[in-house]
XYZ file of C-alpha atoms in Angstrom:
651
model
C -19.689 43.394 104.896
C -16.279 42.011 103.800
C -15.207 38.373 104.182
C -12.374 39.274 106.536
C -14.524 40.451 109.486
C -16.875 37.484 108.934
C -14.053 35.001 109.352
C -12.818 36.769 112.458
C -16.258 36.719 114.081
C -16.716 33.009 113.141
C -13.393 32.140 114.730
C -14.315 34.057 117.891
C -17.639 32.239 118.126
C -15.900 28.853 117.681
C -13.489 29.693 120.459
C -16.316 30.829 122.734
C -18.709 27.895 122.160
C -17.738 24.480 123.616
C -16.622 21.902 120.988
C -17.343 18.210 121.588
C -17.224 15.005 119.604
C -14.492 14.108 117.102
C -13.620 17.823 116.805
C -12.722 18.131 120.491
C -9.509 20.123 120.959
C -7.958 17.775 123.566
C -7.735 14.036 124.096
C -9.355 14.351 127.511
C -12.478 15.983 126.052
C -12.537 13.449 123.176
C -12.357 10.483 125.577
C -14.981 12.016 127.845
C -17.352 12.484 124.939
C -16.740 8.889 123.770
C -17.382 7.395 127.209
C -20.678 9.285 127.489
C -21.965 8.330 124.035
C -20.538 4.817 123.415
C -22.495 1.578 123.594
C -19.674 -0.043 125.534
C -21.177 -0.072 128.998
C -17.944 -0.306 130.935
C -16.507 2.910 129.531
C -19.769 4.759 130.144
C -20.006 3.553 133.742
C -16.519 4.898 134.445
C -17.670 8.444 133.613
C -21.213 8.505 135.017
C -20.508 6.577 138.231
C -20.584 8.688 141.408
C -18.078 7.991 144.065
C -14.390 7.191 143.730
C -14.730 3.575 144.864
C -17.418 2.730 142.340
C -15.498 4.438 139.569
C -12.330 2.489 140.369
C -14.318 -0.757 140.439
C -15.583 -0.084 136.926
C -12.109 0.845 135.755
C -10.710 -2.449 137.053
C -13.552 -4.504 135.568
C -13.226 -2.778 132.195
C -9.463 -3.334 132.107
C -9.925 -7.010 133.020
C -12.486 -7.397 130.228
C -10.138 -5.741 127.716
C -7.268 -8.003 128.850
C -9.469 -11.091 128.455
C -10.462 -9.960 124.974
C -6.833 -9.560 123.912
C -5.945 -12.925 125.427
C -8.815 -14.806 123.806
C -8.293 -13.079 120.453
C -4.581 -13.894 120.534
C -5.456 -17.551 121.092
C -7.859 -17.408 118.169
C -5.200 -15.846 115.950
C -2.634 -18.456 116.939
C -5.148 -21.200 116.236
C -5.864 -19.642 112.840
C -2.219 -19.291 111.804
C -1.131 -22.721 113.052
C -2.949 -23.985 109.928
C -4.336 -26.983 111.760
C -6.733 -29.278 110.003
C -9.635 -31.484 110.882
C -10.253 -34.858 109.265
C -13.537 -36.286 108.084
C -14.072 -39.849 106.883
C -16.814 -41.293 104.722
C -17.353 -44.504 102.802
C -18.448 -45.198 99.237
C -18.084 -47.769 96.468
C -15.045 -47.894 94.187
C -13.571 -49.385 91.023
C -11.042 -52.206 90.880
C -7.400 -51.013 90.896
C -4.706 -51.760 88.340
C -2.654 -54.899 89.061
C 0.794 -55.260 87.452
C 2.401 -58.752 87.317
C 6.051 -59.467 86.448
C 8.191 -62.579 86.378
C 11.194 -62.155 88.663
C 13.363 -63.441 85.801
C 13.219 -60.697 83.165
C 14.374 -62.639 80.081
C 14.356 -66.299 79.141
C 17.862 -67.622 79.286
C 17.503 -69.456 76.001
C 16.900 -66.135 74.200
C 19.503 -63.961 75.937
C 22.314 -66.501 76.354
C 24.317 -65.272 73.334
C 24.423 -61.772 74.870
C 25.651 -62.887 78.301
C 27.813 -65.877 77.396
C 31.076 -63.998 77.946
C 29.821 -62.458 81.168
C 28.739 -65.840 82.499
C 32.111 -67.357 81.620
C 33.965 -64.621 83.530
C 31.594 -65.009 86.464
C 32.208 -68.761 86.680
C 35.947 -68.142 86.385
C 35.859 -65.680 89.276
C 33.841 -68.059 91.467
C 36.180 -70.910 90.631
C 39.185 -68.799 91.536
C 37.714 -67.691 94.883
C 35.874 -70.794 96.066
C 36.824 -73.540 93.638
C 33.350 -73.468 92.095
C 32.877 -75.916 89.214
C 30.601 -75.365 86.253
C 27.170 -77.085 86.616
C 26.431 -79.901 84.226
C 23.008 -80.985 85.433
C 21.121 -78.149 83.814
C 19.936 -79.098 80.379
C 20.097 -75.658 78.927
C 23.847 -75.462 79.584
C 24.746 -78.800 78.010
C 25.542 -77.171 74.702
C 27.194 -74.026 76.077
C 29.620 -75.867 78.344
C 31.147 -77.572 75.280
C 31.689 -74.289 73.471
C 34.689 -72.054 73.921
C 33.975 -68.417 74.525
C 36.234 -66.165 72.416
C 39.067 -64.601 74.327
C 38.082 -61.050 73.388
C 34.778 -61.565 75.176
C 36.481 -62.432 78.472
C 37.102 -58.776 79.189
C 34.543 -58.154 81.941
C 37.092 -58.839 84.680
C 39.306 -56.169 83.117
C 36.608 -53.526 82.774
C 35.580 -53.804 86.434
C 38.303 -55.532 88.382
C 37.443 -57.937 91.192
C 39.747 -58.072 94.232
C 40.081 -60.202 97.290
C 41.020 -57.715 100.007
C 43.671 -58.953 102.432
C 44.149 -55.927 104.674
C 42.908 -52.376 105.001
C 44.879 -49.607 106.703
C 43.122 -46.318 106.191
C 43.295 -45.664 102.440
C 46.137 -48.196 102.011
C 44.740 -51.503 100.747
C 46.517 -54.779 100.142
C 44.526 -56.947 97.733
C 44.842 -59.784 95.242
C 43.426 -59.344 91.777
C 41.012 -62.019 90.553
C 41.786 -64.253 88.686
C 45.512 -63.378 88.187
C 46.212 -63.506 91.958
C 48.534 -60.573 91.565
C 48.985 -58.957 94.988
C 49.428 -55.217 95.148
C 49.073 -52.216 97.395
C 46.861 -49.399 96.283
C 45.588 -46.086 97.559
C 41.803 -45.934 97.304
C 38.741 -45.121 99.348
C 36.975 -48.123 100.828
C 33.195 -48.233 100.804
C 31.680 -51.019 102.907
C 28.422 -52.170 101.352
C 27.701 -54.297 104.472
C 27.612 -52.925 108.000
C 29.277 -55.936 109.610
C 32.428 -56.764 107.702
C 34.791 -59.578 108.628
C 38.571 -59.376 108.659
C 38.920 -62.071 106.000
C 37.080 -63.221 102.860
C 36.444 -59.623 101.828
C 35.621 -59.433 98.134
C 35.072 -56.237 96.235
C 35.514 -54.445 92.947
C 37.493 -51.361 92.076
C 36.143 -48.344 90.214
C 38.352 -45.504 88.987
C 37.704 -42.279 87.190
C 38.951 -42.801 83.591
C 40.060 -39.177 83.523
C 41.982 -39.499 86.794
C 43.439 -42.923 87.618
C 44.382 -41.796 91.136
C 40.725 -41.216 92.019
C 39.587 -44.755 92.844
C 37.101 -46.426 95.155
C 36.898 -50.075 96.219
C 33.452 -51.384 97.121
C 33.833 -54.260 99.567
C 31.397 -57.003 100.577
C 31.545 -59.477 103.416
C 30.095 -62.167 101.149
C 31.267 -63.031 97.675
C 27.638 -63.746 96.724
C 26.719 -60.085 97.131
C 29.915 -58.963 95.423
C 29.420 -61.244 92.409
C 25.752 -60.260 92.054
C 26.529 -56.538 92.164
C 29.430 -56.980 89.738
C 27.292 -59.145 87.430
C 24.403 -56.687 87.541
C 26.603 -53.744 86.491
C 27.762 -55.627 83.385
C 24.258 -56.961 82.768
C 22.781 -53.446 82.623
C 25.534 -52.375 80.215
C 24.620 -55.242 77.915
C 20.867 -54.545 78.053
C 21.431 -50.844 77.345
C 22.771 -51.746 73.906
C 19.932 -54.108 72.922
C 16.988 -52.572 70.987
C 13.635 -52.450 72.772
C 11.848 -54.650 70.219
C 14.469 -57.356 70.698
C 14.151 -57.208 74.491
C 10.366 -57.590 74.283
C 10.799 -60.714 72.144
C 13.330 -62.207 74.592
C 10.960 -61.808 77.561
C 7.737 -63.661 78.397
C 4.543 -63.089 76.441
C 1.182 -62.708 78.166
C 0.063 -66.159 77.034
C 3.233 -67.695 78.471
C 3.101 -65.886 81.801
C -0.651 -66.041 82.497
C -2.149 -69.524 82.386
C -5.621 -68.925 83.810
C -7.547 -65.736 84.589
C -10.918 -65.014 86.215
C -12.393 -61.697 87.331
C -15.679 -61.369 89.176
C -16.564 -64.928 88.185
C -15.967 -64.270 84.457
C -13.202 -65.577 82.223
C -10.452 -63.132 81.237
C -7.397 -63.499 78.990
C -4.386 -61.659 77.591
C -6.642 -59.046 75.982
C -7.455 -57.709 79.462
C -3.766 -57.004 80.142
C -1.554 -54.181 78.898
C 2.130 -54.746 78.159
C 4.560 -52.718 80.238
C 8.293 -53.314 79.738
C 10.320 -52.850 82.897
C 14.061 -52.304 82.671
C 14.840 -54.908 85.347
C 11.848 -57.290 85.118
C 11.307 -57.433 81.368
C 7.755 -57.794 80.121
C 5.177 -56.970 82.799
C 1.427 -56.965 82.311
C -1.135 -54.645 83.895
C -4.706 -55.721 84.501
C -7.458 -53.059 84.360
C -5.094 -50.418 83.004
C -6.284 -46.883 82.250
C -6.003 -47.602 78.506
C -8.636 -50.335 78.784
C -11.800 -48.348 79.290
C -14.309 -48.709 80.800
C -12.579 -49.645 84.031
C -13.747 -52.862 85.650
C -15.661 -52.871 88.921
C -16.286 -55.563 91.495
C -19.918 -56.456 92.015
C -19.277 -57.316 95.654
C -16.521 -57.884 98.182
C -14.754 -61.179 98.711
C -12.382 -63.460 96.831
C -15.025 -64.712 94.371
C -15.582 -61.191 93.036
C -11.873 -60.402 92.663
C -9.044 -61.311 90.296
C -7.847 -64.936 90.155
C -4.638 -65.805 88.293
C -2.419 -68.832 87.761
C 1.064 -67.660 86.793
C 3.673 -69.750 84.992
C 7.156 -69.086 86.398
C 9.269 -71.377 84.146
C 12.148 -71.745 86.592
C 14.302 -73.612 84.068
C 14.729 -70.372 82.087
C 16.083 -68.429 85.076
C 19.467 -66.730 85.004
C 21.270 -68.041 88.107
C 23.647 -65.102 88.563
C 20.994 -62.420 88.119
C 18.065 -63.877 90.093
C 18.533 -66.107 93.132
C 14.808 -66.339 94.003
C 12.011 -67.833 91.919
C 8.527 -66.407 91.741
C 6.535 -63.450 90.493
C 6.160 -59.883 91.626
C 2.924 -57.909 91.675
C 1.969 -54.324 92.407
C -1.500 -52.947 93.126
C -1.675 -49.287 92.133
C -3.879 -46.564 90.769
C -4.473 -46.485 87.026
C -2.689 -43.131 86.747
C 0.409 -44.158 88.739
C 3.604 -45.447 87.193
C 4.239 -49.026 88.407
C 7.591 -48.840 90.210
C 7.386 -52.526 90.957
C 10.990 -52.887 92.108
C 10.481 -50.563 95.086
C 6.855 -51.270 96.004
C 6.057 -54.706 94.587
C 5.119 -57.855 96.519
C 6.687 -61.254 95.794
C 4.623 -64.366 95.080
C 5.895 -67.794 96.087
C 5.747 -70.789 93.806
C 3.663 -73.814 94.809
C 1.591 -71.441 96.954
C -1.771 -69.734 96.725
C -1.414 -66.092 97.767
C -4.570 -64.207 98.779
C -4.417 -60.420 99.026
C -7.401 -58.672 100.572
C -7.527 -54.924 99.934
C -8.990 -51.871 101.573
C -8.620 -48.525 99.841
C -8.084 -45.190 101.546
C -8.363 -42.057 99.421
C -6.484 -39.239 101.143
C -6.410 -35.566 100.246
C -4.413 -32.854 101.952
C -4.668 -29.104 101.869
C -1.971 -27.286 99.945
C -0.153 -24.124 101.004
C -0.228 -22.669 103.629
C -1.430 -25.804 105.422
C 1.208 -28.121 103.950
C 3.962 -28.201 101.349
C 2.262 -30.736 99.084
C 1.819 -30.421 95.325
C -1.536 -30.788 93.595
C -0.487 -32.178 90.202
C 3.309 -31.853 90.201
C 3.314 -28.904 87.781
C 5.002 -26.699 90.384
C 7.872 -29.174 90.909
C 10.818 -28.536 88.530
C 11.519 -32.208 87.786
C 11.183 -33.705 84.299
C 9.741 -37.188 83.770
C 7.813 -36.633 86.993
C 5.269 -38.949 88.546
C 3.183 -37.401 91.271
C 4.181 -39.567 94.261
C 7.073 -38.226 96.285
C 9.269 -41.342 96.246
C 8.842 -41.577 92.464
C 9.757 -37.920 92.131
C 13.022 -38.659 93.948
C 13.968 -41.242 91.327
C 13.033 -38.851 88.534
C 15.129 -36.102 90.135
C 18.126 -38.420 90.457
C 17.741 -39.546 86.843
C 17.694 -35.903 85.768
C 20.922 -35.207 87.670
C 22.401 -38.408 86.225
C 21.798 -37.219 82.667
C 23.110 -33.758 83.519
C 26.277 -34.928 85.307
C 27.186 -38.234 83.640
C 25.691 -37.614 80.203
C 23.437 -40.702 80.232
C 20.525 -42.252 82.110
C 20.723 -45.160 84.538
C 19.163 -48.308 83.147
C 16.955 -49.235 86.109
C 14.941 -45.989 85.891
C 12.574 -44.647 83.185
C 14.414 -43.074 80.272
C 13.991 -39.280 80.000
C 13.145 -37.840 76.624
C 16.201 -37.279 74.439
C 18.575 -39.256 76.711
C 20.425 -42.551 76.252
C 20.947 -45.398 78.663
C 24.456 -45.671 80.086
C 26.924 -48.228 78.738
C 30.696 -48.205 79.016
C 31.211 -48.338 75.254
C 29.731 -44.864 74.751
C 30.177 -43.538 78.302
C 33.297 -45.182 79.814
C 33.129 -43.266 83.113
C 29.436 -43.660 83.824
C 29.748 -46.335 86.542
C 32.126 -44.297 88.683
C 30.076 -41.162 88.016
C 26.935 -43.012 89.089
C 28.360 -44.127 92.443
C 29.688 -40.644 93.242
C 26.341 -39.085 92.311
C 24.398 -41.684 94.292
C 26.505 -40.893 97.356
C 25.577 -37.215 97.002
C 21.930 -38.219 96.590
C 21.958 -40.251 99.820
C 23.641 -37.384 101.677
C 20.938 -35.005 100.295
C 23.524 -32.857 98.519
C 21.621 -32.881 95.220
C 18.595 -31.100 96.703
C 16.103 -33.694 95.460
C 14.678 -34.187 98.946
C 13.882 -30.457 99.091
C 12.661 -30.203 95.500
C 10.268 -33.150 95.585
C 7.118 -32.846 97.634
C 4.387 -35.292 98.418
C 1.147 -35.231 96.496
C -1.909 -33.518 97.949
C -4.171 -36.376 96.869
C -3.209 -40.015 96.760
C -4.618 -43.505 97.186
C -3.307 -46.045 99.657
C -4.145 -49.719 99.648
C -3.996 -51.657 102.867
C -3.293 -55.327 102.233
C -4.090 -58.426 104.213
C -1.856 -61.158 102.808
C -2.208 -64.863 103.424
C -0.656 -67.934 101.801
C -1.585 -71.601 101.529
C 0.067 -74.617 99.963
C -1.116 -75.093 96.379
C -1.927 -77.483 94.931
C -2.587 -79.850 97.777
C -1.183 -83.378 97.727
C -4.532 -84.869 96.835
C -5.215 -82.372 94.029
C -1.677 -82.021 92.700
C -1.776 -84.864 90.184
C -4.979 -84.047 88.343
C -4.470 -80.286 88.529
C -1.039 -80.425 86.905
C -2.219 -82.901 84.283
C -5.134 -80.714 83.234
C -2.994 -77.586 83.096
C -0.303 -79.388 81.111
C -2.914 -80.654 78.643
C -4.425 -77.159 78.235
C -1.031 -75.507 77.762
C 0.644 -78.242 75.752
C 0.658 -76.188 72.570
C 1.906 -73.044 74.339
C 4.805 -74.237 76.451
C 5.369 -77.857 75.364
C 6.589 -78.810 78.849
C 5.335 -80.865 81.733
C 4.230 -78.574 84.534
C 5.420 -78.922 88.111
C 4.070 -77.113 91.090
C 7.390 -75.267 91.513
C 6.719 -73.557 88.187
C 3.275 -72.277 89.199
C 1.953 -69.545 91.496
C -1.708 -68.922 92.335
C -2.898 -65.389 93.063
C -6.189 -63.972 94.400
C -6.635 -60.188 94.611
C -9.939 -58.871 95.929
C -11.626 -56.202 98.000
C -12.535 -57.285 101.494
C -15.542 -54.978 101.177
C -16.686 -52.310 98.739
C -16.331 -49.405 101.131
C -13.944 -46.579 100.319
C -12.484 -44.736 103.240
C -11.924 -41.088 102.391
C -9.701 -38.920 104.553
C -9.893 -35.235 103.668
C -8.366 -32.264 105.411
C -10.314 -29.072 105.977
C -9.198 -25.894 107.743
C -9.876 -26.038 111.459
C -10.276 -22.247 111.464
C -11.469 -20.063 108.605
C -12.009 -16.326 108.285
C -15.776 -16.528 108.956
C -15.121 -18.648 112.050
C -12.421 -16.226 113.163
C -14.746 -13.220 112.838
C -17.545 -15.099 114.608
C -15.213 -15.970 117.493
C -14.051 -12.363 117.728
C -17.665 -11.193 117.832
C -18.482 -13.725 120.529
C -15.590 -12.572 122.705
C -16.485 -8.889 122.280
C -20.143 -9.508 123.015
C -19.362 -11.737 126.012
C -16.930 -9.443 127.780
C -17.903 -5.916 126.635
C -21.389 -6.260 125.091
C -19.870 -4.805 121.965
C -20.783 -5.381 118.337
C -18.906 -4.858 115.078
C -20.270 -1.321 114.843
C -18.853 -0.685 118.294
C -15.483 -1.954 117.117
C -15.592 0.437 114.174
C -16.499 3.225 116.591
C -13.504 2.362 118.771
C -11.233 2.410 115.739
C -12.603 5.770 114.667
C -12.268 7.418 118.097
C -9.054 5.891 119.421
C -7.121 5.901 116.179
C -8.500 8.336 113.616
C -9.962 11.126 115.773
C -7.225 10.858 118.402
C -4.634 11.118 115.665
C -6.200 14.290 114.289
C -6.529 15.823 117.762
C -2.848 15.248 118.460
C -1.974 16.454 114.974
C -3.957 19.708 115.472
C -2.312 20.321 118.818
C 1.106 19.778 117.350
C 0.189 22.019 114.410
C -0.967 24.826 116.675
C 2.218 24.611 118.710
C 4.240 24.677 115.518
C 2.381 27.757 114.239
C 2.907 29.593 117.536
C 6.571 28.691 117.542
C 6.948 29.905 113.973
C 5.207 33.243 114.715
C 7.324 33.754 117.796
C 10.463 33.036 115.821
C 9.473 35.538 113.109
C 8.768 38.201 115.749
C 12.156 37.625 117.323
C 13.806 37.925 113.917
C 11.937 41.207 113.283
C 13.047 42.580 116.643
C 16.651 41.739 115.891
C 16.455 43.473 112.513
C 15.104 46.822 113.977
C 17.839 49.567 114.557
C 18.713 50.228 118.192
C 18.240 54.091 118.182
C 16.709 54.455 121.612
C 18.056 53.454 124.957
C 15.423 52.463 127.442
C 15.528 53.651 131.035
C 13.900 52.454 134.151
C 11.038 54.400 135.523
C 11.897 55.253 139.137
C 8.247 55.904 139.873
C 7.143 52.445 138.839
C 7.675 49.448 141.070
C 7.320 45.766 140.176
C 4.092 45.498 142.121
C 2.295 48.391 140.361
C 1.082 48.171 136.793
C 2.079 51.033 134.504
C -0.361 54.002 134.251
C -0.617 57.079 132.147
C 0.751 59.289 134.924
C 3.775 57.109 135.607
C 4.483 56.998 131.907
C 4.610 60.818 131.847
C 7.245 60.804 134.601
C 9.781 59.004 132.402
C 12.920 61.148 131.953
C 13.641 62.551 128.535
C 16.202 60.828 126.387
C 19.425 62.727 125.927
C 20.794 63.682 122.573
C 18.032 62.072 120.593
C 14.914 63.123 118.866
C 11.935 61.286 120.325
C 8.897 61.388 118.096
C 5.934 63.090 119.688
C 2.479 61.568 119.593
C -0.060 63.962 118.104
C -3.070 64.797 120.224
C -6.101 62.608 119.650
C -8.882 63.593 117.320
C -11.753 63.606 119.740
C -14.309 63.683 117.000
C -13.303 60.148 116.059
C -14.495 58.897 119.464
C -18.043 59.488 118.380
C -19.810 56.104 117.931
C -21.290 55.636 114.512
C -24.689 54.102 115.041
C -25.502 53.637 111.419
C -24.658 50.298 109.787
C -23.103 49.980 106.408
C -25.326 47.028 105.611
C -27.987 45.067 107.372
C -27.238 41.446 108.363
C -29.328 39.026 106.428
C -28.550 35.875 108.400
C -26.774 34.627 111.445
C -23.510 34.429 109.553
C -23.339 38.273 109.054
C -21.185 40.358 111.347
C -21.662 43.825 112.910
C -19.054 46.452 112.051
C -18.340 48.996 114.762
C -16.306 52.206 114.149
C -14.585 53.940 116.961
């Protein structure tokens, strides 16, 4: 038997037998089969329930359960994508932090005086011109300098950055007197008020102009001449220091033996060998205790002041520069061994003739990175050179990078990037004006540093409890100072006074470390577990049931609709081809109505014979039938061997 009749018989059997399951021809039959066979009880009860009321009750309950599932799952998804965190805290022992100590006076005046003699002379001249200030004669260190004449070519600081006493301000029109010539003039320049409350008189400021464009000028005004003179002095001071070699600056500052008189840690004697030299651009030689280079790191055996660091610091107030530093004391910073000590921004001042106790508690915090926060793990993904991990330090590094890029040199009060030079107006005449313009853009967040720098994902924070007491007391002052003077006679060769000393105690209040760590409040396993709980609670459905729903409602339904659309498309295509064939056939015969046939009667053989003959045309005649062919052949060409064989019948 040929394959053609087999296929025809198979197709007829498929059309005759009912088809259920995923191969159902219609969506109604597919949904009916699903509701009868699914493990979801609500859908099954809708189909098998008898009575319209009971069926509608199950429909409503099932729809409510589905709505609750979508609502609860949406809440779970929102909770998952809000990237919330939970915080856990635990306590453990820790090592002692690094402690950096600096004298607030960076360089001894006796060693740096020949570099700043001209600057000091111009400063005194400006003060004398404004307030009638006379040169001090009571200070021993100036007895020699006051008798010397400073060369005229060195008195050029007032010409490089001009000081003015502002008389009136009208928009960008300024009337001012130049110091010390008292030449009054009107000028067009922008006014920047460095103090929020500015008076109408006694306004002192300095003028900065772009060397490439003399019309582009800015006057920085101050309500107090003290602030103006200090800012003006500091600009020249940094220019001078930028030209001095590093080895020379280290020699001009304080050594560890000069700065640190007495040292105890955890009840044991310590000395300069326990400190690491760190040269700060603004504070000179600083010294770090328990630095990362000195391994192994020291640990406290217990909490309390007796197990901490005890220092007596020599301030040497007679060597202070009066125009650079107006306060006397030391500055300290407690930090992690791997952090750069930005002592100017984060340091704590120590008073002289006082004992300062600093009790510490350490909190180690760690945050989750993306997508939970925008923190950086190690700073490698932040495009800033000379980067230190903390965010505020990154801002300074970013500004220094823009400073080198825009002005061609690095600002002196920040770490020097590799391959760059510190700014000075001998090599870079326009750097001061460039710096102030760039700093204005930095404050207004136009440089993009605030968006580039991100906070660190892990960091340590020390919480301090600071207390002070008078030291030494009146009863102990005499013998204490005598003993210290005797011990340090060979080092400093001076009689100590309590105003030259500061006592420091740094210790852990307890040895517990508080750790704050973020963890995801919702993870994928928790999300799936919550989904399963909601499905089981409202529809007694498992994950297999969910897969079944996906298969029936999405995959099988799609194929059912696709088959229906395909069948309609095939029928439309066949009908279109038949219509095209009919249009292509020649119109040789003209049809006529049969008067014997009405609309109610179907056509018969007799009525067909009563059709009138066509005129003027040759109608083909049908030959008479061969009646022998009506005999039924009872013999089979081949016997069926299985249920798939078909029977061939000849008529």
